[in-house]
CSV table of C-alpha atoms in Angstrom, one decimal:
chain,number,residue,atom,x,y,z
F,30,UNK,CA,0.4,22.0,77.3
F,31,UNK,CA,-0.5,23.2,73.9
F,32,UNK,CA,1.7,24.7,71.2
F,33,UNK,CA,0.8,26.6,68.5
F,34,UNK,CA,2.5,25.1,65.5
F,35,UNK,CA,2.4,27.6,62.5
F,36,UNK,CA,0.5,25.7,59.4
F,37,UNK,CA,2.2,23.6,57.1
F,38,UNK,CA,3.1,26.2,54.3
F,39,UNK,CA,1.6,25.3,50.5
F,40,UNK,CA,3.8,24.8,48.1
F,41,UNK,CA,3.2,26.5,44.8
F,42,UNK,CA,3.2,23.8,41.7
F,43,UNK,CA,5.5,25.3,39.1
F,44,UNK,CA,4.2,25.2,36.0
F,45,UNK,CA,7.5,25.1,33.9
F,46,UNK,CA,8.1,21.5,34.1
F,47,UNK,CA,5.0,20.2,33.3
F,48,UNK,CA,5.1,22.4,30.1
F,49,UNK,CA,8.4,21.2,29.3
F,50,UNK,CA,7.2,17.3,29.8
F,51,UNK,CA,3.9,18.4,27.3
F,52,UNK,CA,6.6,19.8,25.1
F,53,UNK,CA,9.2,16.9,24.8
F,54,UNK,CA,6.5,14.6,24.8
F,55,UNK,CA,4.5,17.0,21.6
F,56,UNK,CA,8.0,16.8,19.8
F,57,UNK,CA,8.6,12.9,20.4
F,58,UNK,CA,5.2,12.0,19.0
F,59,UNK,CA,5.7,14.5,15.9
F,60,UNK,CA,9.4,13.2,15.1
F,61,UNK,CA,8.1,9.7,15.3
F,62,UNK,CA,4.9,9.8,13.5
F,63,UNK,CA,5.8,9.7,9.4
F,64,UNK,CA,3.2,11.2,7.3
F,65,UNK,CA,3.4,9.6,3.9
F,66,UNK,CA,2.8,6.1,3.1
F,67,UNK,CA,5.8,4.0,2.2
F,68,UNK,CA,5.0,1.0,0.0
F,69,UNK,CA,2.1,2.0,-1.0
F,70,UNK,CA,0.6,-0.2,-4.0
F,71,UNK,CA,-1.6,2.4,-6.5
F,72,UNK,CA,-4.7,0.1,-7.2
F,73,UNK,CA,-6.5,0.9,-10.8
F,74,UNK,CA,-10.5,0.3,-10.3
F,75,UNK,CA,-12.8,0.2,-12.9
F,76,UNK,CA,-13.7,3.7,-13.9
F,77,UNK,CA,-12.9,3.3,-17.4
F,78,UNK,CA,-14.7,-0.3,-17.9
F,79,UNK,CA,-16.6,1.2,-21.1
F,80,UNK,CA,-13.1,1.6,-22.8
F,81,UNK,CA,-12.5,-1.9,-22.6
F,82,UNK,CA,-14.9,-2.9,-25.4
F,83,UNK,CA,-13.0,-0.6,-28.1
F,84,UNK,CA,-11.4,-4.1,-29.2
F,85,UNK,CA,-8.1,-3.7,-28.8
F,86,UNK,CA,-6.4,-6.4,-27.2
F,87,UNK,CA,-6.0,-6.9,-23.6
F,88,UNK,CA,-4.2,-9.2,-21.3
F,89,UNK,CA,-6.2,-11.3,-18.1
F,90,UNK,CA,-3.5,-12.2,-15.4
F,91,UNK,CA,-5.0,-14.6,-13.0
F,92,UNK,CA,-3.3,-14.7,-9.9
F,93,UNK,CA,-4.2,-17.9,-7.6
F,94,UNK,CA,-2.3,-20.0,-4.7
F,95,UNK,CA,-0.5,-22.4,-7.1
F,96,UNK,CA,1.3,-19.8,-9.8
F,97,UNK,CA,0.1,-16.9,-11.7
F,98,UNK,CA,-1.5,-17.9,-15.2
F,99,UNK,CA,-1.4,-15.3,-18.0
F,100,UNK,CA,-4.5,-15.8,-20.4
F,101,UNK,CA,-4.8,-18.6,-18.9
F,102,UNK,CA,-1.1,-20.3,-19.7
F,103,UNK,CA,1.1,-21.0,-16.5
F,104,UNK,CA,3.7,-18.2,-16.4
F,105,UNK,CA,6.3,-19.4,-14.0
F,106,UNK,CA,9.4,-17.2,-12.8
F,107,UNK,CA,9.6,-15.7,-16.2
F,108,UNK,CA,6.3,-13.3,-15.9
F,109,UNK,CA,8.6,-10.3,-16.8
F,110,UNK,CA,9.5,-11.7,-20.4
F,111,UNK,CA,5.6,-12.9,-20.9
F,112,UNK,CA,4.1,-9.7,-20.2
F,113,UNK,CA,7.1,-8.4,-22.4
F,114,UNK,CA,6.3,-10.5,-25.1
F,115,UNK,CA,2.4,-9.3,-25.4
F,116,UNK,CA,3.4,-5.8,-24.6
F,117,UNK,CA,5.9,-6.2,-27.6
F,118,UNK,CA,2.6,-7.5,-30.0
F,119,UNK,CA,0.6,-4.2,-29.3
F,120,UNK,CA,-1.3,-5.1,-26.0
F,121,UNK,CA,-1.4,-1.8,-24.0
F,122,UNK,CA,-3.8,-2.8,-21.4
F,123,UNK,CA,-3.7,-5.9,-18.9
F,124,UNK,CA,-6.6,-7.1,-15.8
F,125,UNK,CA,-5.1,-8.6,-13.1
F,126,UNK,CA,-7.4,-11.0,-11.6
F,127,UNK,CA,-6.7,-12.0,-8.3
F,128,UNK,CA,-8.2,-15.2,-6.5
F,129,UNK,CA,-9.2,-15.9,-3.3
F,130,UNK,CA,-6.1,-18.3,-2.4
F,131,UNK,CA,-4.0,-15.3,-4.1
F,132,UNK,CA,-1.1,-13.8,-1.6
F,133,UNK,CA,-0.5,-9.9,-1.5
F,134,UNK,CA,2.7,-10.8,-3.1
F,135,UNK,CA,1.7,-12.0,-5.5
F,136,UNK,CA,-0.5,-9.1,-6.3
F,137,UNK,CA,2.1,-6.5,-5.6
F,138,UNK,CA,5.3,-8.3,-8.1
F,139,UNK,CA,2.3,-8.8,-10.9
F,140,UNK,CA,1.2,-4.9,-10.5
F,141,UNK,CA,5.0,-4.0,-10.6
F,142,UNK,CA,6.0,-6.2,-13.5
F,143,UNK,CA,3.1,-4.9,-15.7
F,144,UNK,CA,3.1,-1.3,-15.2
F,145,UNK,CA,7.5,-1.9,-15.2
F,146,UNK,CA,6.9,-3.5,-19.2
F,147,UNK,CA,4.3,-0.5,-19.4
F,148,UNK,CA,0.9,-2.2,-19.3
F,149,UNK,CA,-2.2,-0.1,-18.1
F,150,UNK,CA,-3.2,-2.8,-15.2
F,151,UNK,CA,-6.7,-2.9,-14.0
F,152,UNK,CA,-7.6,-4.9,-10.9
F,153,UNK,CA,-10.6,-7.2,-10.2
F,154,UNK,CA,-11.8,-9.7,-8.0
């Protein structure tokens, strides 16, 4: 005996929820992504290296493992009042040199300090 079973009927997919998924998902990754850079450290290259032979007086911060040396004295915790010191005898302009035992900290706290007593801070390596 045979029967004639009617075919299994297709459902159609509906299209609503996957669009919603696409959707929440679209807004999720917008809402989480941030656009602008926090922390950011603004790095001064050498663009201007022919205005550093006009003379005027100009500070070298060396930053290596053991401490951070300012024209080649040991500044200690006190690199705020140094730099303050030579800002307060007419240096405008300061070159922070950093070695290769030198931490990002290190780098970031002498590029704040200077440009926070109002040096012009160039980096090199």
């Amino acid at each position: 005996m045979r029967l004639d079973l009617p075919p299994p009927s297709r459902r159609t997919l509906s299209m609503t929820s996957l669009i919603d998924v696409i959707f929440l998902l679209l807004l999720f990754f917008m809402l989480s992504s941030t656009f602008t850079r926090y922390a950011s450290v603004d790095l001064g290259g050498g663009a201007n290296a022919q205005a550093g032979n006009d003379g005027a007086p100009q500070l070298l911060i060396s930053l290596r493992g053991d401490g951070i040396l300012v024209n080649g004295i040991e500044a200690g915790e006190d690199l705020r009042s140094v730099l303050q010191r030579h800002r307060n005898d007419a240096v405008e302009r300061a070159t922070v040199l950093v070695g290769v035992d030198a931490t990002s900290q290190q780098l970031v706290t002498a590029l704040d300090v200077a440009r926070s007593v109002g040096l012009n801070v160039m980096v090199a390596r």
